[in-house]
Amino acid sequence: MKQLDVNGADLYPQLREVAAVLYKKALTDLPPDVRRSVDEAREREEGLAGRRLEVMVKTIRTSDDTGIIVCQDTGICVFFVRIGTGFPVNPAKLVTALREGIALASERHALRSSIVHPLTRENRQDNTGPGVPEVHLDFVDGGEELEILLVPKGSGSENMSFLRMLSPADGTAGVKGYVLDCVIEAGPRPCPPTIVGVGLGGTADQCAALAKKAILRPVGEPHPEPDIADLERQLLTAVNTTGIGPQGLGGATTSFAVHVEYAWTHISMNPVAVNIQCWRGERASATVGPEGAVSYGY
Amino acid sequence: MGTDAANGAGDGTATSEGGGRVLHATTPLDEAFVRSLRCGDEVWLDGTVWGVRDASLIRFFDEGKRVDADFGGAVFLHTAPSVRPDGSGGYLPVSVGTTTSMRMDRFTRGCLDELGVRAIVGKGGLSAESLEHLRRSGGVYLAVTGGAASVQTRQVAEIEDVLWEDLMPECLWRFRMRGFGPLFVGMDSHGVSEYQRVRDTAQERRAAARRVLGL
Ligand code: SF4
């Protein structure tokens, strides 16, 4: 899907195809910043930690060569969509098309269905269900494009998610200590080296969403505000002091990056959330221009 | 019967970059071989490896069901693969990776003592209680590199059988592996756990990490 007929009646089947492409791509073709991070860590680490990173390097190459997905966990799909108000799409129909695209890719590529009812554990065998995929819609006033970013979030790392409603008296010190505690608590489980996403402020659910959003930022792109970028650097040095290392079996690289996103909050609140992304750092994006040209990225 | 390492086929004295030994073995594994393994060793396996996960282990131990198979010396891998029907009732591997072991921790004793399993392959390690079971019964925990499923999938020579298919994808899978590795001895039968060692280190370094944060 390189070119969509944006004004045609059949826009939605085309968007379904785009979603299907994104699902397979995110699971197979790791983003360049993640590849670079793995390579750099391989250079840095010695001994068994280095051996484990070698396997990661080889895994990336094997997936490039064979089209086999990097990790067997097909994840729980989360879309982040930005719709320019100038782009002719009906958001409700778009959400349906995205869901259908996930089901389509699951069948087409025999992707394991990882999605179940929370109580009965019923599995529809197509990686969807009520509420899944999760779709975040944003609207860009005056925008002409449609941007779709997909994260098929792995469970091993998503299970290492944390939220604490700290008190304002705990201050920044409380926030920093909490992030460090979370990384130590997570240990080997999210398949380090990780990207640690930190959400600050907002309401409880907004804070958790900010932490998720933080893992989407490419490694090597610090927060634009110098104070926050400095906090990110400090936190990264701290988590890499723990020695948890690749796969939690020791080493200098526990995380590739710590990213912080924030919203303002209430005078009596100080929420902090942590969301962790595994070493494979899976994500894929597509941007559809006003004339329907599609460009894929990460 | 398979400890190639013992008879030299796998060169039991080779040294990995990490300093441990590199050992090649064919399943099923015998107790002497498993007890010879130490944390830091790197292991490569050939032969049958059974894929198990939450649902199949619940069926074994909570529901008390059994299948007609001999698990003496067996290797259990924590996985739920993606597969494709091969057109003649069997399956071809699409992606065979490894899942977090801790969820299946409470089944360690049953696997070792009731079924006779010798090696559990997974990621993230098991508890101190499981470490004690490994010591007592002569078992080992082998760590794969989590998330490295494309490499691991290429090491599956064949899906030999699948039992309890109704649990798809959490069935009981019988894989024939060719050059399955590198696997790292993460918990040995001498009471040593690399995971515990790393956890202890992280606790010791917590103060230093807090100083980095000005705390
Ligand atoms: S934690 Fe991530 S990389 Fe590791 S097995 Fe799970 S999904 Fe894959």
Coordinates of C-alpha atoms and ligand atoms in Angstrom, one line a residue:
Chain A
M1 CA 0.0 0.0 0.0
K2 CA 2.0 2.9 -1.3
Q3 CA -0.7 5.1 -2.7
L4 CA -4.3 5.4 -1.4
D5 CA -7.3 6.8 -3.3
V6 CA -8.3 9.2 -0.5
N7 CA -11.5 10.4 -2.1
G8 CA -12.7 7.0 -3.3
A9 CA -15.5 5.1 -1.6
D10 CA -13.1 2.3 -0.8
L11 CA -10.8 4.3 1.5
Y12 CA -11.4 2.1 4.5
P13 CA -10.4 -1.2 3.0
Q14 CA -7.2 0.5 2.0
L15 CA -6.6 1.8 5.5
R16 CA -7.2 -1.7 6.7
E17 CA -4.4 -2.9 4.5
V18 CA -2.1 -0.1 5.9
A19 CA -2.9 -1.3 9.4
A20 CA -2.1 -4.9 8.4
V21 CA 1.2 -3.8 7.0
L22 CA 2.0 -1.9 10.2
Y23 CA 1.4 -4.9 12.4
K24 CA 3.7 -7.2 10.5
K25 CA 6.3 -4.4 10.1
A26 CA 6.3 -3.5 13.8
L27 CA 6.9 -7.1 14.8
T28 CA 9.6 -7.8 12.2
D29 CA 11.5 -4.6 11.3
L30 CA 13.0 -2.9 14.3
P31 CA 13.4 0.9 14.3
P32 CA 16.8 2.2 13.4
D33 CA 17.3 3.8 16.8
V34 CA 16.7 0.5 18.5
R35 CA 19.1 -1.3 16.1
R36 CA 21.8 1.4 16.9
S37 CA 21.2 1.0 20.6
V38 CA 21.7 -2.8 20.4
D39 CA 24.8 -2.5 18.3
E40 CA 26.3 0.1 20.7
A41 CA 25.5 -2.0 23.7
R42 CA 27.2 -5.0 22.0
E43 CA 30.3 -2.9 21.6
R44 CA 30.2 -2.0 25.3
E45 CA 29.4 -5.2 27.0
E46 CA 31.8 -8.1 27.6
G47 CA 31.4 -11.7 28.7
L48 CA 28.0 -13.3 28.9
A49 CA 26.2 -9.9 28.7
G50 CA 28.0 -9.5 25.3
R51 CA 26.9 -13.0 24.3
R52 CA 23.3 -12.1 24.9
L53 CA 23.6 -8.9 22.9
E54 CA 25.2 -10.9 20.1
V55 CA 22.0 -13.0 20.0
M56 CA 19.9 -9.9 19.7
V57 CA 22.0 -8.6 16.9
K58 CA 21.6 -12.0 15.1
T59 CA 17.9 -12.0 15.8
I60 CA 17.5 -8.6 14.1
R61 CA 19.4 -9.8 11.1
T62 CA 17.5 -13.1 10.9
S63 CA 14.2 -11.3 10.9
D64 CA 15.4 -9.0 8.1
D65 CA 16.5 -12.0 6.1
T66 CA 13.6 -14.4 6.7
G67 CA 10.6 -12.2 7.6
I68 CA 10.1 -14.2 10.8
I69 CA 8.9 -11.9 13.6
V70 CA 11.5 -10.8 16.1
C71 CA 9.8 -12.0 19.3
Q72 CA 7.0 -14.5 19.5
D73 CA 4.8 -12.2 21.5
T74 CA 2.5 -10.6 19.0
G75 CA 1.6 -8.1 21.8
I76 CA -1.5 -6.1 22.5
C77 CA -2.0 -3.5 19.8
V78 CA -2.1 0.2 20.6
F79 CA -2.6 2.8 17.9
F80 CA -1.7 6.5 18.2
V81 CA -3.5 8.3 15.4
R82 CA -3.2 12.0 14.5
I83 CA -5.8 13.2 12.1
G84 CA -5.3 16.5 10.3
T85 CA -8.7 18.3 10.1
G86 CA -8.0 18.7 6.3
F87 CA -7.7 15.0 5.8
P88 CA -10.9 13.4 4.6
V89 CA -11.5 10.5 7.0
N90 CA -14.3 9.5 9.3
P91 CA -12.7 8.7 12.6
A92 CA -15.2 6.0 13.6
K93 CA -14.7 4.2 10.3
L94 CA -11.0 4.6 10.7
V95 CA -11.1 2.8 14.1
T96 CA -13.0 -0.1 12.5
A97 CA -10.5 -0.3 9.7
L98 CA -7.6 -0.4 12.1
R99 CA -9.2 -3.2 14.1
E100 CA -9.9 -5.2 10.9
G101 CA -6.3 -4.7 9.7
I102 CA -5.0 -6.3 12.9
A103 CA -7.3 -9.3 12.4
L104 CA -6.3 -9.5 8.7
A105 CA -2.6 -9.5 9.4
S106 CA -3.1 -12.1 12.1
E107 CA -4.6 -14.5 9.6
R108 CA -2.4 -13.6 6.7
H109 CA 0.9 -14.1 8.6
A110 CA -0.3 -16.7 11.1
L111 CA 0.4 -14.4 14.0
R112 CA -0.4 -16.0 17.3
S113 CA -3.5 -14.5 18.9
S114 CA -2.5 -13.1 22.2
I115 CA -5.8 -11.4 23.1
V116 CA -8.4 -12.8 25.5
H117 CA -11.4 -11.9 27.6
P118 CA -10.1 -10.8 31.0
L119 CA -12.3 -13.3 33.0
T120 CA -13.3 -16.1 30.7
R121 CA -9.9 -16.0 28.8
E122 CA -11.9 -16.6 25.6
N123 CA -9.6 -16.0 22.5
R124 CA -11.1 -14.9 19.2
Q125 CA -7.9 -16.0 17.5
D126 CA -7.5 -12.7 15.6
N127 CA -5.7 -10.5 18.1
T128 CA -8.8 -8.3 18.7
G129 CA -11.6 -8.0 21.1
P130 CA -13.7 -5.3 22.8
G131 CA -11.3 -2.5 23.5
V132 CA -8.4 -4.1 21.6
P133 CA -6.7 -2.7 19.6
E134 CA -6.7 0.4 21.8
V135 CA -6.9 3.5 19.6
H136 CA -5.8 7.0 20.7
L137 CA -7.2 9.7 18.4
D138 CA -5.7 13.2 18.2
F139 CA -6.8 15.9 15.9
V140 CA -4.5 18.5 14.4
D141 CA -6.3 21.7 13.5
G142 CA -5.3 22.7 10.0
G143 CA -3.3 19.5 9.4
E144 CA -3.5 17.8 6.0
E145 CA -2.1 14.4 6.9
L146 CA -3.1 11.2 8.6
E147 CA -0.5 9.7 10.9
I148 CA -0.8 6.2 12.3
L149 CA 1.6 4.8 14.8
L150 CA 1.3 1.2 16.0
V151 CA 2.9 -0.4 19.1
P152 CA 2.1 -4.1 19.5
K153 CA 3.1 -3.9 23.1
G154 CA 4.8 -7.0 24.5
S155 CA 3.3 -8.5 27.7
G156 CA 6.6 -9.2 29.5
S157 CA 7.3 -5.5 29.6
E158 CA 3.7 -4.2 29.8
N159 CA 3.3 -6.4 33.0
M160 CA 6.1 -4.2 34.4
S161 CA 3.9 -1.1 34.6
F162 CA 3.7 1.0 37.7
L163 CA 1.6 3.9 38.9
R164 CA 2.0 5.7 42.2
M165 CA 0.0 8.7 43.4
L166 CA 2.8 10.4 45.3
S167 CA 2.1 13.4 47.5
P168 CA 3.4 16.8 46.6
A169 CA 5.6 16.7 49.7
D170 CA 7.5 13.8 48.1
G171 CA 8.7 16.2 45.5
T172 CA 11.0 15.4 42.6
A173 CA 13.1 13.3 45.0
G174 CA 10.1 11.0 45.4
V175 CA 9.6 10.7 41.7
K176 CA 13.3 9.8 41.0
G177 CA 13.4 7.2 43.8
Y178 CA 10.2 5.6 42.6
V179 CA 11.5 5.2 39.0
L180 CA 14.7 3.6 40.2
D181 CA 12.6 1.3 42.5
C182 CA 10.4 0.2 39.5
V183 CA 13.4 -0.7 37.3
I184 CA 15.0 -2.7 40.1
E185 CA 11.6 -4.4 40.8
A186 CA 11.1 -5.2 37.1
G187 CA 14.6 -6.8 37.0
P188 CA 14.9 -9.3 34.2
R189 CA 11.3 -9.6 33.3
P190 CA 10.8 -6.9 30.6
C191 CA 13.8 -8.3 28.6
P192 CA 16.4 -5.6 29.2
P193 CA 18.0 -3.5 27.9
T194 CA 14.8 -1.5 28.0
I195 CA 13.4 1.9 27.2
V196 CA 11.9 3.3 30.4
G197 CA 8.9 5.6 29.9
V198 CA 8.0 7.9 32.8
G199 CA 4.8 9.8 33.0
L200 CA 4.5 12.8 35.4
G201 CA 1.4 14.7 36.4
G202 CA -2.1 14.7 35.0
T203 CA -4.7 12.4 36.4
A204 CA -4.0 8.8 37.2
D205 CA -4.9 7.4 33.7
Q206 CA -3.4 10.4 31.9
C207 CA -0.1 9.8 33.8
A208 CA -0.1 6.2 32.7
A209 CA -0.8 7.2 29.1
L210 CA 2.1 9.7 29.2
A211 CA 4.4 6.9 30.4
K212 CA 3.3 4.8 27.4
K213 CA 3.8 7.8 25.1
A214 CA 7.3 8.3 26.4
I215 CA 8.5 4.8 25.2
L216 CA 7.5 5.8 21.7
R217 CA 10.1 8.5 21.4
P218 CA 13.1 7.3 19.5
V219 CA 16.2 6.6 21.5
G220 CA 18.7 9.4 21.2
E221 CA 16.0 12.1 21.1
P222 CA 16.1 13.8 24.5
H223 CA 13.0 15.8 25.7
P224 CA 13.1 19.3 24.2
E225 CA 13.0 21.0 27.6
P226 CA 16.6 21.1 29.1
D227 CA 15.4 20.4 32.6
I228 CA 13.5 17.3 31.6
A229 CA 16.3 16.2 29.3
D230 CA 18.6 16.5 32.3
L231 CA 16.3 14.4 34.5
E232 CA 16.2 11.8 31.8
R233 CA 20.0 11.6 31.7
Q234 CA 20.2 11.3 35.5
L235 CA 17.7 8.6 35.6
L236 CA 19.4 6.7 32.8
T237 CA 22.8 6.8 34.6
A238 CA 21.0 5.7 37.8
V239 CA 19.3 2.7 36.3
N240 CA 22.5 1.6 34.5
T241 CA 24.3 1.7 37.9
T242 CA 22.1 -1.2 39.1
G243 CA 24.0 -3.8 37.1
I244 CA 20.8 -5.6 36.1
G245 CA 22.1 -5.7 32.5
P246 CA 20.9 -7.4 29.3
Q247 CA 18.2 -10.0 30.1
G248 CA 18.7 -9.2 33.8
L249 CA 21.7 -11.5 34.0
G250 CA 24.2 -8.8 34.8
G251 CA 25.9 -6.0 32.8
A252 CA 26.2 -2.3 32.3
T253 CA 23.3 -1.8 30.0
T254 CA 20.0 -2.1 31.8
S255 CA 18.3 0.5 29.7
F256 CA 18.9 2.2 26.4
A257 CA 17.0 5.3 27.4
V258 CA 14.7 6.9 30.0
H259 CA 12.1 9.2 28.5
V260 CA 9.9 11.5 30.5
E261 CA 6.6 13.1 29.4
Y262 CA 4.5 15.3 31.6
A263 CA 1.3 17.2 32.0
W264 CA 0.4 19.7 34.7
T265 CA -1.4 18.3 37.6
H266 CA -3.5 19.3 40.7
I267 CA -2.0 21.2 43.7
S268 CA -2.6 18.2 45.9
M269 CA -1.3 15.6 43.5
N270 CA 2.1 14.2 42.3
P271 CA 1.4 11.2 40.1
V272 CA 4.2 9.2 38.5
A273 CA 3.8 6.3 36.2
V274 CA 6.4 3.9 34.6
N275 CA 5.9 2.0 31.4
I276 CA 8.7 -0.2 30.1
Q277 CA 9.5 -1.2 26.6
C278 CA 11.5 -4.4 25.8
W279 CA 14.8 -4.4 23.9
R280 CA 13.0 -5.0 20.6
G281 CA 11.4 -1.6 20.9
E282 CA 8.7 -2.5 18.4
R283 CA 6.8 0.2 16.7
A284 CA 5.8 1.2 13.1
S285 CA 4.2 4.2 11.5
A286 CA 2.5 5.3 8.3
T287 CA 1.8 8.8 7.2
V288 CA -0.8 9.4 4.5
G289 CA -0.4 12.7 2.7
P290 CA -3.3 14.8 1.4
E291 CA -3.0 13.2 -2.1
G292 CA -2.9 9.7 -0.6
A293 CA 0.8 9.0 -0.8
V294 CA 1.8 6.6 2.1
S295 CA 5.2 6.7 3.7
Y296 CA 6.1 4.1 6.2
G297 CA 8.4 4.7 9.2
Y298 CA 8.8 4.0 12.9
Chain B
M1 CA 20.9 -41.0 25.8
G2 CA 22.5 -37.9 25.6
T3 CA 25.3 -36.2 27.1
D4 CA 27.5 -35.5 24.2
A5 CA 29.4 -33.2 26.4
A6 CA 30.4 -36.1 28.6
N7 CA 31.8 -38.0 25.6
G8 CA 33.5 -35.0 24.1
A9 CA 31.3 -34.6 21.0
G10 CA 30.5 -31.1 22.1
D11 CA 33.9 -30.3 23.5
G12 CA 33.0 -29.8 27.1
T13 CA 36.1 -27.9 27.8
A14 CA 35.6 -25.1 25.3
T15 CA 35.4 -21.7 26.9
S16 CA 32.8 -19.1 26.0
E17 CA 33.7 -15.5 25.8
G18 CA 32.0 -15.2 29.2
G19 CA 34.5 -17.5 30.8
G20 CA 32.2 -20.5 31.4
R21 CA 32.3 -23.7 29.5
V22 CA 30.4 -24.4 26.2
L23 CA 28.6 -27.7 26.3
H24 CA 26.6 -29.5 23.6
A25 CA 24.1 -32.2 24.7
T26 CA 21.4 -34.3 23.2
T27 CA 18.1 -34.8 25.0
P28 CA 16.9 -36.5 27.2
L29 CA 19.5 -35.4 29.7
D30 CA 20.8 -37.5 32.5
E31 CA 21.2 -36.5 36.1
A32 CA 25.0 -36.6 36.1
F33 CA 25.3 -34.2 33.2
V34 CA 22.7 -31.8 34.6
R35 CA 24.5 -31.8 38.0
S36 CA 27.8 -31.0 36.3
L37 CA 26.4 -27.8 34.9
R38 CA 27.3 -24.6 36.7
C39 CA 26.0 -21.0 36.4
G40 CA 28.0 -19.3 33.7
D41 CA 28.1 -22.4 31.4
E42 CA 26.7 -22.1 27.9
V43 CA 24.7 -25.0 26.6
W44 CA 23.5 -26.0 23.1
L45 CA 20.8 -28.7 22.8
D46 CA 19.7 -31.2 20.1
G47 CA 16.7 -33.5 20.2
T48 CA 13.2 -33.3 21.7
V49 CA 12.3 -30.2 23.7
W50 CA 8.7 -29.9 25.0
G51 CA 6.9 -26.6 24.8
V52 CA 4.8 -25.9 27.9
R53 CA 3.0 -22.8 29.2
D54 CA 0.5 -21.7 31.9
A55 CA -2.5 -23.6 30.4
S56 CA -0.7 -26.9 29.8
L57 CA 0.9 -26.9 33.2
I58 CA -2.4 -26.1 34.9
R59 CA -3.8 -29.1 33.1
F60 CA -0.9 -31.3 34.3
F61 CA -0.8 -30.2 37.9
D62 CA -4.0 -28.5 38.9
E63 CA -6.2 -30.9 36.9
G64 CA -4.0 -33.9 37.3
K65 CA -4.1 -34.9 33.6
R66 CA -1.4 -36.9 32.0
V67 CA -0.4 -37.8 28.4
D68 CA 1.1 -40.9 27.0
A69 CA 4.7 -39.7 26.9
D70 CA 7.9 -40.3 28.9
F71 CA 9.3 -37.1 30.4
G72 CA 12.3 -38.7 32.1
G73 CA 15.3 -36.4 31.5
A74 CA 13.0 -34.1 29.4
V75 CA 13.6 -30.4 28.7
F76 CA 10.7 -28.1 29.1
L77 CA 10.6 -24.8 27.3
H78 CA 8.3 -22.0 28.4
T79 CA 6.6 -21.0 25.1
A80 CA 3.4 -20.5 23.2
P81 CA 4.4 -20.5 19.5
S82 CA 2.8 -19.1 16.4
V83 CA 2.3 -22.0 14.0
R84 CA 0.8 -22.7 10.6
P85 CA -1.0 -26.0 9.6
D86 CA 1.1 -28.1 7.3
G87 CA -1.9 -29.5 5.4
S88 CA -1.6 -33.0 6.8
G89 CA -2.7 -32.5 10.3
G90 CA 0.6 -31.2 11.7
Y91 CA 2.0 -27.8 12.1
L92 CA 4.9 -25.7 10.8
P93 CA 6.7 -23.2 13.1
V94 CA 6.0 -19.5 12.4
S95 CA 7.5 -18.1 15.6
V96 CA 8.7 -20.2 18.5
G97 CA 10.0 -17.9 21.3
T98 CA 10.2 -18.0 25.0
T99 CA 8.0 -16.5 27.7
T100 CA 8.6 -15.2 31.2
S101 CA 9.1 -18.2 33.5
M102 CA 8.1 -16.7 36.8
R103 CA 4.4 -17.2 36.0
M104 CA 5.0 -21.0 35.9
D105 CA 7.1 -21.0 39.0
R106 CA 4.7 -23.0 41.2
F107 CA 4.9 -26.0 38.8
T108 CA 8.7 -26.5 39.1
R109 CA 8.5 -29.2 41.8
G110 CA 5.8 -31.1 39.8
C111 CA 7.8 -30.9 36.6
L112 CA 10.9 -32.2 38.3
D113 CA 9.6 -34.8 40.8
E114 CA 6.3 -36.0 39.2
L115 CA 7.4 -36.0 35.5
G116 CA 11.1 -36.4 35.8
V117 CA 12.0 -33.2 33.8
R118 CA 15.8 -32.3 34.1
A119 CA 15.9 -28.8 32.5
I120 CA 13.5 -25.9 32.4
V121 CA 14.3 -23.4 29.6
G122 CA 12.8 -19.9 29.9
K123 CA 13.5 -16.3 30.5
G124 CA 13.7 -14.2 33.7
G125 CA 14.4 -17.1 36.1
L126 CA 12.5 -18.8 38.9
S127 CA 12.1 -18.3 42.6
A128 CA 14.4 -19.3 45.5
E129 CA 11.9 -22.1 46.2
S130 CA 12.4 -23.5 42.7
L131 CA 16.2 -23.1 43.1
E132 CA 15.9 -25.5 46.1
H133 CA 13.9 -28.0 44.1
L134 CA 16.5 -27.9 41.3
R135 CA 19.2 -28.6 43.9
R136 CA 17.4 -31.4 45.6
S137 CA 16.1 -33.1 42.4
G138 CA 19.0 -32.5 40.1
G139 CA 17.6 -30.0 37.7
V140 CA 18.8 -26.9 35.9
Y141 CA 17.3 -23.7 34.6
L142 CA 18.6 -22.6 31.3
A143 CA 18.1 -19.0 30.1
V144 CA 17.4 -18.1 26.5
T145 CA 17.7 -14.6 25.3
G146 CA 14.2 -13.3 25.5
G147 CA 12.7 -11.7 22.5
A148 CA 15.1 -13.6 20.2
A149 CA 12.4 -15.7 18.6
S150 CA 13.4 -15.5 15.0
V151 CA 16.8 -17.1 15.8
Q152 CA 15.1 -19.7 18.0
T153 CA 12.5 -20.5 15.4
R154 CA 15.2 -21.4 12.9
Q155 CA 16.5 -23.9 15.4
V156 CA 13.3 -25.8 15.4
A157 CA 13.9 -28.7 13.0
E158 CA 10.4 -30.0 13.3
I159 CA 7.2 -29.9 15.3
E160 CA 7.0 -33.6 16.0
D161 CA 3.7 -33.7 17.8
V162 CA 1.1 -31.6 19.5
L163 CA -1.0 -32.7 22.4
W164 CA -4.0 -31.0 24.1
E165 CA -4.6 -29.1 20.9
D166 CA -7.7 -27.5 22.5
L167 CA -5.4 -25.3 24.5
M168 CA -4.1 -23.6 21.3
P169 CA -1.6 -21.9 21.4
E170 CA -0.8 -23.2 24.9
C171 CA -0.8 -26.8 23.9
L172 CA 1.8 -29.4 24.8
W173 CA 4.3 -29.1 21.9
R174 CA 6.9 -31.6 21.0
F175 CA 9.7 -29.9 19.1
R176 CA 12.8 -31.4 17.6
M177 CA 15.5 -28.9 18.0
R178 CA 18.8 -28.6 16.1
G179 CA 21.5 -26.5 17.7
F180 CA 19.2 -24.9 20.2
G181 CA 21.2 -22.1 21.9
P182 CA 23.1 -20.4 23.2
L183 CA 21.3 -21.2 26.5
F184 CA 22.9 -19.9 29.7
V185 CA 22.9 -21.8 33.0
G186 CA 20.9 -19.3 35.1
M187 CA 20.1 -21.5 38.0
D188 CA 22.1 -24.7 38.7
S189 CA 21.8 -27.7 41.0
H190 CA 24.3 -26.4 43.4
G191 CA 22.1 -23.7 44.8
V192 CA 23.5 -20.9 42.7
S193 CA 21.2 -18.5 40.8
E194 CA 22.6 -15.8 38.5
Y195 CA 19.3 -14.0 38.9
Q196 CA 19.7 -13.8 42.7
R197 CA 23.3 -12.7 42.3
V198 CA 22.1 -9.8 40.0
R199 CA 19.3 -9.0 42.4
D200 CA 21.7 -8.8 45.3
T201 CA 24.0 -6.6 43.3
A202 CA 21.2 -4.3 42.3
Q203 CA 20.2 -4.0 46.0
E204 CA 23.8 -3.2 46.9
R205 CA 24.1 -0.6 44.2
R206 CA 20.8 1.1 45.0
A207 CA 22.5 3.6 47.3
A208 CA 25.0 4.4 44.6
A209 CA 22.2 4.8 42.1
R210 CA 20.3 7.1 44.5
R211 CA 23.4 9.2 44.9
V212 CA 23.4 9.7 41.1
L213 CA 20.0 11.1 41.5
G214 CA 21.1 13.4 44.3
L215 CA 19.0 11.4 46.9
Ligands
SF4_1 S1 9.4 -9.0 27.3 FE1 9.3 -8.2 25.2 S2 11.0 -9.0 24.1 FE2 10.8 -10.2 26.0 S3 9.6 -11.9 25.3 FE3 8.2 -10.4 26.1 S4 7.5 -9.2 24.4 FE4 9.3 -10.4 23.8

